[in-house]
Structures are given as structure tokens and as C-alpha cells.
């Protein structure tokens, strides 16, 4: 495959609610573009991007997958993202590297919960977007209704660039509002121009007028022209539409059916003509050092800049080994180049570069600025790392994933399973930054935490099918945390004299509470040398080690600041080990006085129910310590929104089934941590003691 100039690359993250048709759309676009001879279908398990066995079996995308089309001299890279609540956070790294989001909306349901969620993600990454209203071949689909829900949900100019001709089974063509042409499509999705239809003429004219207004509003000179002539010349319209899209002032909408291939060729044409290319970004910002401190530096999307790339995905392929996928942000790169992993300070030899087509990797010789490519078998590189020219280092910040929402204890079924589990889980974790694995130091239980029950179940499935490890899944655990509520000053002193060389470390520190979600902060305020510089990090390490198992019920202690203010040392007996021990002692001393408390996760819950049950639903949520925050209609269903502690939601599905006669559904996502009420804390502490999570903390030997 040849390499493409940056202006001829489009990177699209395909996002939206589960089941909207993202995977089918990508597969169909590849077919219409002539990239795949065989037209892959979700229903047949043959799409390019849902190639993993569990994806095929469930007909659900579980993680991001990649494909590309070469169309009109342009390389269009697609990142197909998952839409189900349990997997939707993977859209984040996809949006981080995409230059445009392709928001897929179900033509029957309109905007849904995860459409909103991913739209917010796209806002966070300041991403321009295209919208597709899909499934217009289906009964009860309604382009106008979907568009209405979109303009209602999102405050920006959402304007159709194509309008449907015919509805449901008769949806056979589209009108290209921009170029004022109409098309029908054959069974291969090939467009044939037809006469502009008479019906719907008024909608077409209003829409086109709206487009011209948007272009006029974007520029004073154009505005004057528009006022003078009442319209604008075509040559002013097209480039300015592209600019308005790139500036997120306009979101074009397309009427399509991924199943009947109607409208797709025009969508491809418009992606080439109007979607921003990588160089549309002004610059990407990073830091010189991997502690992400100090001045920000930047790189432009230009071949003349030093090489830098952001690694946004690691795939643990059972055959190829570890695959890393990255976007070239600046400069370009050739195969076998040696580059620096600046996030980990290690050199990496890249080996062959590859373009990605689902599960297939095709060797390429070089990758230009802005392109998305894969390499295999790097030593250390993982999702979130930066690869850079060693002489001109830059480190880009990692994309953050939401906190885990639920935790399960898993138990290996046999001795053999126990031996294999760590290696297998390590590979699964590499692929999935939304998954966490811990071994509870007290109970020795294996704890898997992730974004929902379905998420954890797929991991258990993967352990079994791919790695032949059988585990039992225990009931979910609530990932409580701990924090402090008082500011205290303490001393931690570690001294041991047992013949020969002794141990000595001594520190004075202040512990202060921080706001929820702010994490840990370490401040070194020692003036002079009461503790030598090289031992100070050991104090911090000791404190963090102790904080990992908390002070109340064995849960991690979070959101606190520690300031190192003084200490003392011994020229012979002091070493790193002694200062770590001093840090741990300081932590214990602080916990005596700083009033540690438990925190519990609160979930954003949305319950979908036929209207007649909404009163009962709200009553029940209240009894679960929930706070109902709003009600909405979505289609024919009532949506009840509430914030509810996770511990109250573990048995919710069965309750919902009984209240709504199995006609309701719900989903939830982590929102934030709140203090656990005192009357409930006692129970959690008792359980922790009973399970062996907390033991009296042994004295330092
Ligand atoms: N009738 C009709 N069905 C469609 C269309 N596009 C997709 N589907 C069907 O909708 C279902 C879901 O399609 P997918 O492509 O897997 O949806 P998705 O958005 O990728 O779903 P997740 O990956 O789970 O988020 C499948 O059964 C598709 O065959 C369409 O244009 N018309
Ligand atoms: Mg999918």
C-alpha cells in the first residue's frame, strides 16, 4: 500500500449507542468503497471490525477495532467503537486520536443514552463531527424524528447534508442538499443520479437556505455578500462548509441504511470533501518529561516536525503477540526505525509498520503524519504511551478512563487454573484499560473490577475460551474507598539497632484532606537537609504503600495531601528502606488522629419503563437511598434518572422485572464517591474484619 499525504487522510471514530449499526456501517462503507469484495454482515458474523469470537457470538462490539478504505485518493481510517454501557468508555481513546467523530443514530430510536455519553466525550476532546441516521430501511424509522431528537439534545447546528427519498422499505435514494443532486442506489450501493424529486422540495429548500446562512454567519465579508445578493456563489459555499465543520460550528447529517447500502456512497464523497484532515488541528500539546510537569510544548501535524506518536491501543493477539496501534502526530516514520518511548524512558525498535483491516495487518514501508498504524512485539509499549524522536522528546498525556463501577471476586477452579490466571489476566488487562485486577493482600482473593457485570462476564469468557482458565465468579463487591477528614501533623520515626549497621529514618509530615476525586498530592517543603534529597521519595512510597490498604476497613485511602516538612537522618544507618518504614509509621500515626472515613460509589442510574410504572420505580429508588434527578420521555418510554449508591443496586434487575412485568430496563455508570453514612459503615467494617481484609496492623519489625 502506498503512503498518503496528510491532507488525504481522514481519521473517523464511529461512535453511538449500542446496536445503532456502527459495525455494520463500517463494513458496508468498506464494501461500497470497493475495499472489500465480500460484503461483511453483523448478522452473519462476517464484518471486518467485529472479528473476535465473543463479539461475533454476542453481536456486540467489545473494544475498538480498526479498518480503512482507499477512496478517491484518500485513506479513510475508521475506528469502530463499542456502544454498550459496559464497553463505551473505549470510545475515549478513539476520540482522542480521531479528527472527526461519526455519530451513528438509530433511525427508529433517535438519540439514546450512549449517544449522549459519547457526544460528551467528543466535546471533551473538542472533536468536529458528522452524524448518520441509520436503519432508515426499517419499519417505524423516521429521519425527521431522529433529527428532532438530535437538535433537542445537542445545542449546535445539526443540519442534513442529505435527505431521504422514500421511507422504510421504500427508502431508495437521497437528495444531496449541498450539491443539489438526487441519487438512487443499486444493490452494490452504487449511486445513479436521478431527477430532483418534487415532493419534499420545501424541506430541501429550507435546509439549503440554512446551510448558506451558516456559511454567511462564519465571515463578515460573506455576510455582506449574502445581504447584497440574497445568496452565495457555490465556490464560497463548499470550502466554508468544511471550515464550519472543522470549527464544530456545523454538524452535517446523512440519511443512510447500512443494510441496504442507500446513501453510503454520498457519505463517502462528503467525508473526502468535508471531513477535517489531521493537519486541521492547530497543534497537539505535551510535556518534555514523563512526570507531565513543567512547560507545555507542542507539535504540529507536519512532516517537518520531529517524529512523535500517541499509542492509543494495545491488542493481545493470540497469534501475532502484542500489537500496538498509534497515530503519527508529527513527522513521519519508516519501518525498523528506533524511537523512544518517552512515557517509560525506553528505546523501541519498531520493526514492520502495518495498515490495519480488522484482524489483518498489511505491511507498509512508512507512515505519514496523521496516519494510524500498527506495530507488533514492542518490548514495553502500552496503551497511553508516547513514541518520540529521542533527540526531541515529547510526552502526551494519557487518556483517562472512568473509574471502575463494580468489583467481583473470582476464584480459580483448580490448582492449574490458579497457576495460569495471572499471565492470562495480564494479557487481558493490556488490552483493556477499563479493567482492573488486584489481589486482596489480606484475603488473598482475586478481585476483578470493571464498568459493569457484562464487562466482567466477558472477561471470564475470554479467560475460558482464549486462555483455558476456568474461574468461579462470586457476587459483586462494592469498591469502597477511604479518606481522611482532618488535617494533622505527625512524626514517623523508624529506628532499629541490632548489632552491625542499624536502621534509621525520621520524618515529620502534614496530612490534609482533599476534595473528592482530586487524588493524592505530595509536597516536599523541607528547607535545608534535614532529610537528604535522595531519601525523600522513600517517605512518599512508604505512605502510599500503607494507604493502599487504608485505615478503616482495608480499602484504599484516597484524596489526601501530604506535605513533608522536617525530619532527621543518620549518616550511617539511614537508607531507603528505613525512610519507607518511617513513611508507613507516619501514615499509621496520622490515621489515629485524622478521622478516616469510608466512601461509597454513587451511580448515575437511568431506568426505562412504561409510563404506568414510573411512580413505583421512583418510590423504590428513594427507598434505596436514591435521589431522583429528572424524568424524560424517550420514544414511548419514560426515563427516570437518579443517583443511587452502588451497594443498593446489586439486586436491581430482579426488582425492576417484578415491578414492570419485565418491560423495564436500566443502565448505570459510575458518578462519584460520597461518604458512607455512619450506620452503614459499621456493617462494612464488620464484614471486612470477618473476611480477614483487616487485621490489626502489625508493628514494624
Ligand atoms: N434494518 C437495518 N438493520 C441494521 C442496519 N444497520 C445495522 N443493522 C442491524 O443492527 C444490529 C446492530 O448492528 P451493529 O453494527 O452490530 O451495531 P453497533 O452499533 O456496532 O453495536 P455495538 O457494537 O454493540 O455498539 C445488527 O443486527 C445489524 O444487522 C440498517 O441500516 N438497517
Ligand atoms: Mg459494533
XYZ file of C-alpha atoms in Angstrom, residues 149-564:
416
model
C -34.184 14.394 18.966
C -30.660 15.350 17.890
C -31.327 19.077 17.720
C -33.203 18.799 21.021
C -30.304 17.046 22.790
C -27.316 18.887 21.362
C -27.029 22.632 21.125
C -25.276 23.125 17.855
C -26.150 23.455 14.223
C -27.143 19.986 13.153
C -28.144 20.211 9.504
C -28.915 17.460 6.988
C -26.483 17.277 4.077
C -28.610 14.514 2.610
C -32.375 13.983 2.835
C -34.065 10.602 2.356
C -36.147 9.774 -0.718
C -38.814 7.273 0.317
C -39.353 5.742 3.737
C -38.918 2.336 5.375
C -38.879 -0.440 2.761
C -39.140 2.236 0.040
C -36.111 4.187 1.204
C -34.261 4.051 -2.106
C -32.356 7.278 -2.524
C -31.143 10.580 -1.121
C -31.002 14.223 -2.086
C -27.560 15.786 -1.706
C -28.569 19.164 -0.298
C -25.133 20.672 -0.752
C -24.632 19.841 -4.415
C -28.367 19.914 -5.221
C -28.498 16.475 -6.770
C -30.583 13.367 -6.214
C -29.457 9.729 -6.338
C -30.724 6.208 -6.247
C -28.555 3.241 -5.303
C -28.204 -0.217 -6.771
C -27.701 -3.400 -4.732
C -23.957 -2.695 -4.524
C -24.626 0.771 -3.164
C -23.568 2.448 -6.392
C -25.189 5.856 -6.851
C -27.112 6.737 -10.003
C -28.160 10.335 -10.458
C -31.905 10.904 -10.855
C -34.081 13.971 -11.267
C -34.657 16.006 -8.128
C -37.933 14.762 -6.650
C -40.816 17.226 -6.441
C -42.092 16.010 -3.101
C -40.162 17.375 -0.161
C -38.965 20.300 -2.251
C -39.816 22.761 0.534
C -37.725 20.870 3.116
C -34.835 20.746 0.689
C -35.022 24.484 0.051
C -35.272 25.377 3.716
C -32.307 23.142 4.526
C -30.154 24.590 1.803
C -31.045 28.104 2.891
C -29.946 27.198 6.411
C -26.575 25.982 5.080
C -25.980 29.178 3.176
C -26.839 31.191 6.284
C -24.337 29.231 8.354
C -21.632 29.911 5.798
C -22.564 33.597 5.704
C -22.505 33.832 9.501
C -18.975 32.455 9.578
C -17.388 35.513 7.960
C -18.189 39.233 7.810
C -17.340 39.587 4.131
C -19.537 36.662 3.209
C -22.298 38.128 5.328
C -22.180 41.334 3.311
C -22.292 39.406 0.041
C -25.216 37.397 1.342
C -27.129 40.527 2.339
C -26.446 42.165 -1.008
C -27.324 39.180 -3.245
C -29.623 37.087 -1.034
C -27.411 34.038 -1.701
C -23.767 32.993 -2.085
C -21.819 31.610 -5.062
C -21.136 27.842 -4.963
C -17.363 28.353 -4.772
C -17.820 30.185 -1.478
C -20.123 27.560 -0.036
C -18.124 24.305 -0.207
C -14.824 25.291 1.422
C -16.616 27.280 4.081
C -18.841 24.358 4.958
C -15.696 22.319 5.566
C -14.328 25.113 7.745
C -17.537 25.388 9.748
C -17.470 21.612 10.340
C -13.815 21.692 11.425
C -14.633 24.517 13.835
C -17.506 22.434 15.276
C -19.985 25.108 14.223
C -21.828 22.704 11.993
C -22.616 19.013 12.172
C -23.785 17.540 8.860
C -26.339 14.728 8.980
C -26.736 11.877 6.493
C -29.708 9.646 5.752
C -28.473 6.085 5.251
C -29.163 2.412 5.575
C -26.146 0.249 6.280
C -28.249 -2.788 5.431
C -29.462 -1.693 2.003
C -26.396 0.484 1.208
C -28.557 3.507 0.430
C -26.820 6.864 0.878
C -23.396 5.440 1.694
C -21.560 6.485 -1.454
C -22.611 10.091 -0.946
C -21.489 9.855 2.678
C -18.058 8.675 1.478
C -17.902 11.520 -1.047
C -18.683 14.014 1.678
C -16.156 12.526 4.105
C -13.497 13.153 1.476
C -14.798 16.616 0.659
C -15.835 17.963 4.068
C -14.324 15.969 6.947
C -11.262 17.560 8.544
C -7.848 16.023 7.861
C -5.276 15.625 10.675
C -3.493 18.858 9.810
C -6.661 20.810 10.559
C -5.580 20.659 14.212
C -3.533 23.635 15.174
C -1.178 21.532 17.314
C -1.010 18.785 19.935
C 0.300 19.604 23.381
C 2.544 17.566 25.621
C 5.439 17.812 28.038
C 9.169 17.257 27.897
C 9.165 14.872 30.835
C 7.022 11.908 31.709
C 6.021 13.401 35.055
C 3.956 15.793 32.892
C 5.226 18.777 34.841
C 6.795 21.958 33.590
C 6.044 23.910 30.442
C 3.790 22.559 27.765
C 5.370 22.011 24.396
C 3.629 21.329 21.123
C 3.935 19.561 17.794
C 2.230 20.461 14.580
C 0.795 17.862 12.216
C 3.631 18.371 9.807
C 6.181 16.112 8.171
C 8.845 18.699 9.013
C 8.403 18.360 12.770
C 10.300 15.767 14.831
C 8.581 12.375 14.996
C 6.005 11.817 17.722
C 3.116 9.381 18.031
C 0.456 8.545 20.583
C -0.195 4.861 21.306
C -3.910 4.502 21.926
C -4.422 0.763 21.864
C -2.707 -2.481 22.724
C -4.123 -5.744 21.392
C -3.041 -9.073 22.885
C -3.386 -11.133 19.745
C -3.237 -14.867 20.383
C -1.211 -15.359 17.185
C 0.689 -12.168 16.405
C 1.511 -11.349 20.022
C 1.241 -7.829 21.283
C 0.032 -5.314 18.709
C 0.272 -1.581 19.385
C -1.791 0.919 17.428
C -0.658 4.522 17.229
C -1.350 7.780 15.483
C 1.582 9.630 13.993
C 1.147 13.125 15.348
C 4.221 14.797 13.919
C 6.973 13.898 11.487
C 6.836 10.546 9.778
C 8.237 7.146 10.488
C 9.669 4.272 8.465
C 9.717 0.585 9.292
C 12.562 -0.642 11.526
C 13.074 2.831 12.966
C 14.287 3.068 16.550
C 12.243 5.520 18.575
C 11.988 6.473 22.202
C 9.075 5.505 24.414
C 9.152 8.740 26.367
C 6.462 7.634 28.809
C 8.710 4.801 30.009
C 12.175 6.061 29.062
C 12.994 3.086 26.920
C 14.106 2.667 23.336
C 11.883 0.678 20.978
C 12.757 -0.745 17.584
C 9.549 -0.638 15.583
C 10.011 -3.461 13.111
C 7.466 -3.506 10.299
C 4.682 -0.935 10.150
C 1.189 -2.095 9.221
C -2.087 -0.740 7.956
C -4.965 -2.417 9.805
C -8.002 -4.062 8.266
C -9.866 -5.726 11.112
C -7.803 -8.725 12.077
C -5.492 -8.378 9.080
C -2.255 -6.419 9.190
C -0.719 -5.269 5.886
C 2.933 -4.258 5.815
C 3.712 -0.700 4.759
C 7.106 0.953 4.446
C 6.356 4.267 6.009
C 3.599 6.126 7.761
C 2.936 9.777 7.124
C 1.899 12.439 9.577
C -1.618 11.870 10.843
C -1.920 8.230 9.831
C -2.960 5.411 12.136
C -0.759 2.316 12.005
C 0.110 -0.825 13.929
C 3.376 -2.389 15.038
C 3.914 -5.767 16.662
C 6.008 -7.091 19.509
C 7.367 -3.930 21.043
C 9.125 -4.558 24.360
C 7.492 -2.189 26.796
C 4.977 -0.075 24.957
C 1.374 0.027 26.164
C -1.808 1.997 25.652
C -1.328 5.638 26.595
C 2.405 5.814 25.860
C 4.119 8.298 23.576
C 6.715 7.319 20.991
C 9.037 10.123 20.082
C 12.216 11.210 18.393
C 14.793 10.619 21.128
C 16.599 13.872 20.449
C 13.361 15.874 20.590
C 11.312 14.210 23.294
C 7.664 14.907 23.956
C 5.192 13.048 26.189
C 1.467 13.354 25.534
C -0.945 12.971 28.453
C -2.758 9.643 28.656
C -6.466 9.387 28.018
C -8.293 8.838 31.292
C -10.850 6.098 31.675
C -13.811 6.421 34.070
C -13.417 4.678 37.435
C -14.435 1.059 37.766
C -18.071 0.749 38.738
C -18.194 -2.750 40.089
C -15.868 -5.395 41.524
C -16.152 -9.171 41.615
C -14.066 -11.733 43.411
C -13.061 -14.541 41.075
C -11.826 -17.894 42.191
C -9.766 -20.240 40.042
C -11.481 -23.621 39.826
C -8.366 -25.737 40.133
C -4.718 -25.526 41.046
C -3.793 -25.477 37.358
C -6.165 -22.579 36.772
C -4.618 -20.665 39.633
C -1.182 -21.034 38.092
C -2.294 -19.747 34.695
C -4.563 -16.951 35.830
C -2.009 -14.192 36.362
C -0.416 -14.494 32.942
C -3.799 -14.676 31.218
C -5.226 -11.729 33.092
C -2.125 -9.706 32.444
C -2.732 -10.077 28.694
C -6.401 -9.193 29.009
C -5.566 -6.130 31.098
C -3.075 -4.926 28.499
C -5.909 -4.744 26.020
C -8.407 -3.117 28.302
C -7.537 -0.103 30.459
C -11.091 -0.031 31.864
C -10.419 -3.315 33.666
C -8.555 -3.603 36.967
C -7.183 -6.602 38.730
C -5.991 -6.784 42.318
C -5.127 -9.456 44.718
C -6.530 -8.510 48.074
C -3.435 -8.600 50.288
C -5.447 -9.663 53.318
C -7.932 -12.198 51.980
C -5.750 -13.245 49.024
C -8.856 -13.083 46.845
C -8.519 -12.172 43.160
C -10.590 -9.045 42.564
C -11.645 -8.001 39.055
C -13.220 -4.591 38.715
C -14.707 -3.000 35.639
C -17.574 -0.992 34.254
C -20.411 -3.458 34.745
C -21.440 -7.040 35.198
C -21.443 -7.702 31.450
C -17.881 -6.398 31.245
C -16.664 -8.820 33.915
C -18.609 -11.689 32.352
C -16.873 -11.162 29.013
C -13.528 -11.291 30.802
C -14.481 -14.587 32.424
C -15.490 -15.833 28.959
C -12.173 -14.750 27.498
C -10.241 -16.458 30.293
C -12.074 -19.653 29.481
C -12.117 -19.587 25.678
C -8.839 -17.968 24.882
C -6.623 -18.903 27.809
C -8.345 -22.071 29.068
C -8.597 -20.794 32.614
C -11.787 -21.665 34.493
C -12.950 -19.388 37.282
C -15.978 -19.012 39.507
C -17.454 -15.549 39.737
C -18.560 -14.527 43.219
C -21.248 -11.933 43.919
C -20.226 -8.365 43.194
C -18.354 -6.303 45.721
C -18.703 -2.634 46.242
C -15.355 -0.887 45.689
C -15.431 1.266 48.821
C -12.656 3.731 49.390
C -11.430 5.630 52.399
C -10.350 9.173 53.037
C -9.413 11.459 55.924
C -11.446 14.355 57.253
C -8.983 16.241 59.488
C -5.653 17.927 58.961
C -2.960 16.544 61.237
C 0.756 16.868 61.756
C 2.602 13.682 62.698
C 6.025 12.196 63.061
C 7.125 8.839 61.704
C 10.289 7.512 63.243
C 11.862 4.199 62.420
C 14.860 3.099 64.450
C 16.400 -0.324 64.834
C 19.667 -1.301 66.358
C 20.569 -4.957 66.161
C 24.299 -5.298 66.120
C 26.167 -4.178 62.967
C 24.556 -1.471 60.911
C 21.235 -0.155 62.230
C 18.242 1.380 60.510
C 17.180 4.963 60.978
C 14.583 7.151 59.304
C 12.566 10.004 60.702
C 10.046 12.294 59.051
C 7.560 14.970 60.010
C 4.580 15.335 57.709
C 1.209 17.042 57.478
C -1.802 15.062 56.224
C -4.654 17.102 54.763
C -7.979 16.052 53.241
C -8.610 16.909 49.578
C -11.798 17.229 47.550
C -13.458 14.115 46.100
C -11.715 12.848 43.019
C -8.614 15.009 43.467
C -6.421 12.030 44.300
C -3.096 12.117 46.097
C -0.727 15.047 46.252
C 2.815 15.062 47.588
C 4.549 18.279 48.546
C 8.155 18.480 49.664
C 8.630 21.562 51.838
C 11.865 20.695 53.554
C 14.299 23.555 53.587
C 17.866 22.551 54.169
C 18.926 18.977 54.510
C 17.108 17.517 57.497
C 16.373 14.587 55.155
C 18.717 14.174 52.174
C 17.002 14.634 48.806
C 17.512 11.032 47.722
C 15.585 9.592 50.711
C 12.524 11.801 50.443
C 10.767 9.788 47.704
C 11.045 6.754 50.020
C 8.876 8.535 52.595
C 6.239 9.118 49.910
C 6.463 5.476 48.802
C 6.032 4.222 52.353
C 2.948 6.386 52.817
C 1.403 5.280 49.524
C 2.069 1.631 50.302
C 0.285 1.965 53.608
C -2.555 3.974 52.040
C -3.295 1.148 49.586
C -4.924 -0.850 52.363
C -6.458 2.099 54.162
C -7.164 2.634 57.818
C -10.790 1.706 58.389
C -11.807 -1.417 56.519
C -8.857 -2.254 54.306
C -9.953 -0.148 51.300
C -7.559 2.242 49.513
C -7.291 5.656 51.119
C -7.638 8.438 48.560
C -7.943 12.205 48.130
C -5.333 13.431 50.556
C -2.296 15.638 50.512
C 0.919 15.002 52.361
C 3.473 17.733 52.999
C 6.926 16.747 54.129
